[in-house]
PDB file of C-alpha atoms in Angstrom:
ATOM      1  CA  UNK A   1     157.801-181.975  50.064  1.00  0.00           C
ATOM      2  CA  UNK A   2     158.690-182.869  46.464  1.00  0.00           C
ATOM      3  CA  UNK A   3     158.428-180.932  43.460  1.00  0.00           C
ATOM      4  CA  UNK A   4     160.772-180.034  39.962  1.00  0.00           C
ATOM      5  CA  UNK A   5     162.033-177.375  38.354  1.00  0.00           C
ATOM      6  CA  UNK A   6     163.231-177.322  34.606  1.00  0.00           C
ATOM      7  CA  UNK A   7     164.948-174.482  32.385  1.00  0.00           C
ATOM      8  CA  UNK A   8     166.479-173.947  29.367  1.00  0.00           C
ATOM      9  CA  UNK A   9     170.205-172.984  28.849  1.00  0.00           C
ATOM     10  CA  UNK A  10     171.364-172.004  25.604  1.00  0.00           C
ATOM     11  CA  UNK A  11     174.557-173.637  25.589  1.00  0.00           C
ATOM     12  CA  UNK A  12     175.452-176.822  24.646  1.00  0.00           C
ATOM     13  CA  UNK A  13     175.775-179.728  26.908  1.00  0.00           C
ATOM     14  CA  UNK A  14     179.139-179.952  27.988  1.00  0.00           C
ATOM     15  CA  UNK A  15     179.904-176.095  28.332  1.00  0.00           C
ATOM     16  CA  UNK A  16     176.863-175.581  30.495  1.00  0.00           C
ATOM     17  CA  UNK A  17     178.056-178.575  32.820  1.00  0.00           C
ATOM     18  CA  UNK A  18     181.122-177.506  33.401  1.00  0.00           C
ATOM     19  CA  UNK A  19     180.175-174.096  34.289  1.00  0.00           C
ATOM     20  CA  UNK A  20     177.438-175.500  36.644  1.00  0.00           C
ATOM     21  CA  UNK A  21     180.130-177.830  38.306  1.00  0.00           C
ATOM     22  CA  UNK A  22     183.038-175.112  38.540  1.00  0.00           C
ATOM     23  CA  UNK A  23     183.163-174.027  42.261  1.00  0.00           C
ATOM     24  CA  UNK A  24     184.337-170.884  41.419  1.00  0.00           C
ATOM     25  CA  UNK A  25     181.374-169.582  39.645  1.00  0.00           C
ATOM     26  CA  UNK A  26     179.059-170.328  42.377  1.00  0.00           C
ATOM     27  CA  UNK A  27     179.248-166.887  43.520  1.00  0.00           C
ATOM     28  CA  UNK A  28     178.214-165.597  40.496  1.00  0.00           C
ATOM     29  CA  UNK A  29     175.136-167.171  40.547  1.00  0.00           C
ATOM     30  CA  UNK A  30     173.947-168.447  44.649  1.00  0.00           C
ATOM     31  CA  UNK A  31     172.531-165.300  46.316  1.00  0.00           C
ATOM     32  CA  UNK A  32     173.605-164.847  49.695  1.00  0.00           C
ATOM     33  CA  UNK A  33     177.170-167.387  48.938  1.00  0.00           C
ATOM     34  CA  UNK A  34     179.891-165.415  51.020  1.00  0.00           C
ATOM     35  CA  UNK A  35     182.773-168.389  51.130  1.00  0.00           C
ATOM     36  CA  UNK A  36     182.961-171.633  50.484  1.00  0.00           C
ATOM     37  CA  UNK A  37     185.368-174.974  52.410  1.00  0.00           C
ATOM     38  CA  UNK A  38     186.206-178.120  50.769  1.00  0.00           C
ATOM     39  CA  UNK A  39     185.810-180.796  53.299  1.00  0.00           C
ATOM     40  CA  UNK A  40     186.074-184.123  50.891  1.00  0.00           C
ATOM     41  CA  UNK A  41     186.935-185.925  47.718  1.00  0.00           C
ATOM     42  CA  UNK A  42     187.355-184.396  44.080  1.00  0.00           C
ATOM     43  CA  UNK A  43     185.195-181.636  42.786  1.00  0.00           C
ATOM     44  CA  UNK A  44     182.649-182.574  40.701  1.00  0.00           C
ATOM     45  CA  UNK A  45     182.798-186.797  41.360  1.00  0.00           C
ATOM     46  CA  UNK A  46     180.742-189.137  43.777  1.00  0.00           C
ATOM     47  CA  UNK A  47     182.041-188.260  47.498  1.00  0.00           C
ATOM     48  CA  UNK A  48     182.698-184.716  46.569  1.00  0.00           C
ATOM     49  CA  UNK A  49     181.912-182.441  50.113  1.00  0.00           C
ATOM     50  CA  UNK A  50     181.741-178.734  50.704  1.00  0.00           C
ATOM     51  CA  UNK A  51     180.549-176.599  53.274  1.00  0.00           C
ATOM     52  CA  UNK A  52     178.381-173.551  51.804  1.00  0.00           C
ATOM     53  CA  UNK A  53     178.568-170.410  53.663  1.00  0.00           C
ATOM     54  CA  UNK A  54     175.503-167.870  53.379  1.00  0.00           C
ATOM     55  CA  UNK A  55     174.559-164.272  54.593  1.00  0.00           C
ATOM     56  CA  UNK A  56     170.808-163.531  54.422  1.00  0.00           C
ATOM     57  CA  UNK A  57     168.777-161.007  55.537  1.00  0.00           C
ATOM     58  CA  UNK A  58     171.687-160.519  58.310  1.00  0.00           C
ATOM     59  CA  UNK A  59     171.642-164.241  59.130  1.00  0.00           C
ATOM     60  CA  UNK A  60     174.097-166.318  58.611  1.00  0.00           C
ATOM     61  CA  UNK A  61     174.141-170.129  58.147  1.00  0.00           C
ATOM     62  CA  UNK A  62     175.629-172.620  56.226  1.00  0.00           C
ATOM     63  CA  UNK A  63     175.086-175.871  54.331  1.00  0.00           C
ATOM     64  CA  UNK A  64     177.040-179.457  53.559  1.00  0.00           C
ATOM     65  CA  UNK A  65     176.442-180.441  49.838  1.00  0.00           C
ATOM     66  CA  UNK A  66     177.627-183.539  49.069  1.00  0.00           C
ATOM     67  CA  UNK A  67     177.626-184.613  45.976  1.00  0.00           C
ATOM     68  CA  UNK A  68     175.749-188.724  45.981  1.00  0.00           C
ATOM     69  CA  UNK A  69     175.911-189.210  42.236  1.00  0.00           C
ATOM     70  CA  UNK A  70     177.938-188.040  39.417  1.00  0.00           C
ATOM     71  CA  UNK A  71     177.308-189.124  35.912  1.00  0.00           C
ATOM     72  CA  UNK A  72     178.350-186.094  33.658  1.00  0.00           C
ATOM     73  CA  UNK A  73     177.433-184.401  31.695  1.00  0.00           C
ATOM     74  CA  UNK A  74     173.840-186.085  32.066  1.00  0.00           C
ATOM     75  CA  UNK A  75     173.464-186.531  36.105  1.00  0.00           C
ATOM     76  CA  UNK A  76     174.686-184.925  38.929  1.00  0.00           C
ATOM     77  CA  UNK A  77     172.591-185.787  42.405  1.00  0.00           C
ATOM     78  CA  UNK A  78     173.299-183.568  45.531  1.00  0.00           C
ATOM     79  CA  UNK A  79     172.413-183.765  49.226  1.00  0.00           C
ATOM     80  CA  UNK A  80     172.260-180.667  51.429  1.00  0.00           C
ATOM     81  CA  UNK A  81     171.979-180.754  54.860  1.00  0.00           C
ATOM     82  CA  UNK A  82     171.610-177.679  56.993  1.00  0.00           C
ATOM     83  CA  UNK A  83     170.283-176.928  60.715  1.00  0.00           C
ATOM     84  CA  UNK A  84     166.772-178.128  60.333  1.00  0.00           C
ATOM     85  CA  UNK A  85     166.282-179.285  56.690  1.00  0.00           C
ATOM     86  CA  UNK A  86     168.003-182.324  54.368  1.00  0.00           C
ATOM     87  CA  UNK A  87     167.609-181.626  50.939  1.00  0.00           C
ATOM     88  CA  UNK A  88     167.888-184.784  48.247  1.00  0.00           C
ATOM     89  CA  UNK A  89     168.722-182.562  44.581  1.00  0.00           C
ATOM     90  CA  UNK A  90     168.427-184.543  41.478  1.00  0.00           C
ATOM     91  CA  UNK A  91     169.750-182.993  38.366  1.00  0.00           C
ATOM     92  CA  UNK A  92     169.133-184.081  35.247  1.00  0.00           C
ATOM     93  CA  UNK A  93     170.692-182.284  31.630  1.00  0.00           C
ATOM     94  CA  UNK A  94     169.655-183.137  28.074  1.00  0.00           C
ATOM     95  CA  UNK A  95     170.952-181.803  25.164  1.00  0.00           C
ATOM     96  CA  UNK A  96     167.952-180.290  23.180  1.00  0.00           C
ATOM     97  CA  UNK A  97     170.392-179.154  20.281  1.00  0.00           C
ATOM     98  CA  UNK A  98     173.708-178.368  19.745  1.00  0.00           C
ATOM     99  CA  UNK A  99     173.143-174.879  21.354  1.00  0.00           C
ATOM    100  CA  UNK A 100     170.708-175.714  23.659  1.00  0.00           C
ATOM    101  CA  UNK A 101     170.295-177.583  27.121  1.00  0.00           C
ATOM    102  CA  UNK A 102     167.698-178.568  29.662  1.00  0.00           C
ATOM    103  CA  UNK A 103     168.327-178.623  33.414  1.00  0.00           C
ATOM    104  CA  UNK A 104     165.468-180.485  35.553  1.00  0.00           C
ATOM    105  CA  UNK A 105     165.828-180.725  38.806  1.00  0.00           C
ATOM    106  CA  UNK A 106     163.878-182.738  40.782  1.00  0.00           C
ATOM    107  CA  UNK A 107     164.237-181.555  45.294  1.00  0.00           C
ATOM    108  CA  UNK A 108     162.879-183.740  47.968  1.00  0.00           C
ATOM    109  CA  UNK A 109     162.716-181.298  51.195  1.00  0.00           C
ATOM    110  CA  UNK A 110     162.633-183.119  53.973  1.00  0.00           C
ATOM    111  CA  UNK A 111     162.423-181.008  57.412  1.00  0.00           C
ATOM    112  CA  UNK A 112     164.568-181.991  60.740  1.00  0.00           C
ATOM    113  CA  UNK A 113     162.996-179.953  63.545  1.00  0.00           C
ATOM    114  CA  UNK A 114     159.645-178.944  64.301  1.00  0.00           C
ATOM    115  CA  UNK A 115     160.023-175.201  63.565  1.00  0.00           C
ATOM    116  CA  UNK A 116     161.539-176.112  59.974  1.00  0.00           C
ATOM    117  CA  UNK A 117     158.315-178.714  59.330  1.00  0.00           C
ATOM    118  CA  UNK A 118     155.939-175.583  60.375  1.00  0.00           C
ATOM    119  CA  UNK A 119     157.704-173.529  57.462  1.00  0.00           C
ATOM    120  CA  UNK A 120     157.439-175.598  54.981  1.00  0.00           C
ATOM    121  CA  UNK A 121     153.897-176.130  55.604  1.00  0.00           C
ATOM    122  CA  UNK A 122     152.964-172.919  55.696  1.00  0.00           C
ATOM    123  CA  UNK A 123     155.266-171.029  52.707  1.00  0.00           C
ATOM    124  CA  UNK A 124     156.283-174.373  50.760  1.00  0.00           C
ATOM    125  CA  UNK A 125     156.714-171.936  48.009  1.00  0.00           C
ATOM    126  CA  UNK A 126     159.793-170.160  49.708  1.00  0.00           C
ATOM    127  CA  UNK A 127     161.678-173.350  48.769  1.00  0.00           C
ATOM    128  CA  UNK A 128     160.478-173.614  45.001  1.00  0.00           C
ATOM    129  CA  UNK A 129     160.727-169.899  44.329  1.00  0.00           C
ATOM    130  CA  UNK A 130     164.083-170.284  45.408  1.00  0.00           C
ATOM    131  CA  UNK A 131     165.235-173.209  43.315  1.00  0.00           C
ATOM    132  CA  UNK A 132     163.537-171.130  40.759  1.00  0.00           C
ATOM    133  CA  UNK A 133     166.091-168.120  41.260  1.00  0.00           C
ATOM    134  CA  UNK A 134     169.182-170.104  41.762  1.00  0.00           C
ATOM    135  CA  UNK A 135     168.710-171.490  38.207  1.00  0.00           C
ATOM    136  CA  UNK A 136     167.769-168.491  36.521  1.00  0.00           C
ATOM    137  CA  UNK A 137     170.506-166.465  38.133  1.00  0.00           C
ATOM    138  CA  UNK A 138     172.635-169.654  36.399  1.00  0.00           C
ATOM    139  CA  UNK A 139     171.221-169.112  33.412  1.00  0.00           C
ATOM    140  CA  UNK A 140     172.229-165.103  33.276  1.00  0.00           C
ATOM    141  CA  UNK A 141     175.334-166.107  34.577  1.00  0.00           C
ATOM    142  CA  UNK A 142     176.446-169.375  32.199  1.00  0.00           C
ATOM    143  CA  UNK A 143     174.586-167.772  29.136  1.00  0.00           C
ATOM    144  CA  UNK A 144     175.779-163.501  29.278  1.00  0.00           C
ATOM    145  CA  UNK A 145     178.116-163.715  32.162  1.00  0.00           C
ATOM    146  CA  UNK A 146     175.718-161.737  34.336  1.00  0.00           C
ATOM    147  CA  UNK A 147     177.041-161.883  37.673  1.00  0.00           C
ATOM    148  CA  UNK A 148     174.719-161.404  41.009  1.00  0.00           C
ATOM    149  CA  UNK A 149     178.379-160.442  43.275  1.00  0.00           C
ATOM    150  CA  UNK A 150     180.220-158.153  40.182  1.00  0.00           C
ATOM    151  CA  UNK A 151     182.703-157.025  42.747  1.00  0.00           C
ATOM    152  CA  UNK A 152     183.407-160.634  43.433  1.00  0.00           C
TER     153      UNK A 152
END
């Protein structure tokens, strides 16, 4: 499954990109995020490998995002790969103004396993409506420092 997302962030380009690409805001803004592990390379460049750690709905689970291209602040392409499902995450910022940016996002979900092809079949939207939330919670987050984790 293949589909895009887009939203506007009202900041300009480089300020929005560096919050997106700072590791340590990712809790502010990735429901579920409980920890993170560098496995690879230098943050934000071509190589770049972490290990994602998640809590939802009582389960826990965790995915590898690797970054595949880096061409800041215009590019930054991600894989994610996770029991079940490979993601392929290509993100794409344009400076609208000098206060404004755009984020598309372009996911290729690709299912592993049976049970994972059945799911997306059945509730593709789960995986849009989350791509959805992850970049509006950015948005709060980047644009009014609206945290989903205050305590954290």
């Amino acid at each position: 499954m293949t589909y895009t997302t887009e939203i506007r962030i009202n900041l300009n380009l480089e300020t929005f990109t560096s919050k997106l690409i700072n590791t340590d805001n990712l809790k502010h803004w990735q429901l579920g995020l409980t920890d993170y592990d560098y496995i690879y390379g230098t943050p934000s460049k071509t190589g770049f490998k972490i290990r994602l750690h998640y809590t939802l709905d009582t389960k826990s689970f965790f995915l590898i995002q690797t970054i595949s291209k880096s061409a800041l602040p215009n590019e930054l392409h991600v894989t994610y790969e996770s029991k079940g499902i490979y993601t392929i995450q290509e993100n794409c910022f344009t400076a609208i103004s000098e206060k404004e940016s755009l984020w598309v996002s372009k996911n290729e979900v690709i299912p592993t396993t049976f049970k994972m092809r059945l799911m997306l079949l059945i509730m593709p939207s789960i995986f849009k409506n989350q791509t959805k939330t992850y970049m509006q919670n950015f948005k709060n987050f980047a644009e009014n420092g609206i945290s989903i984790n205050p305590k954290k």
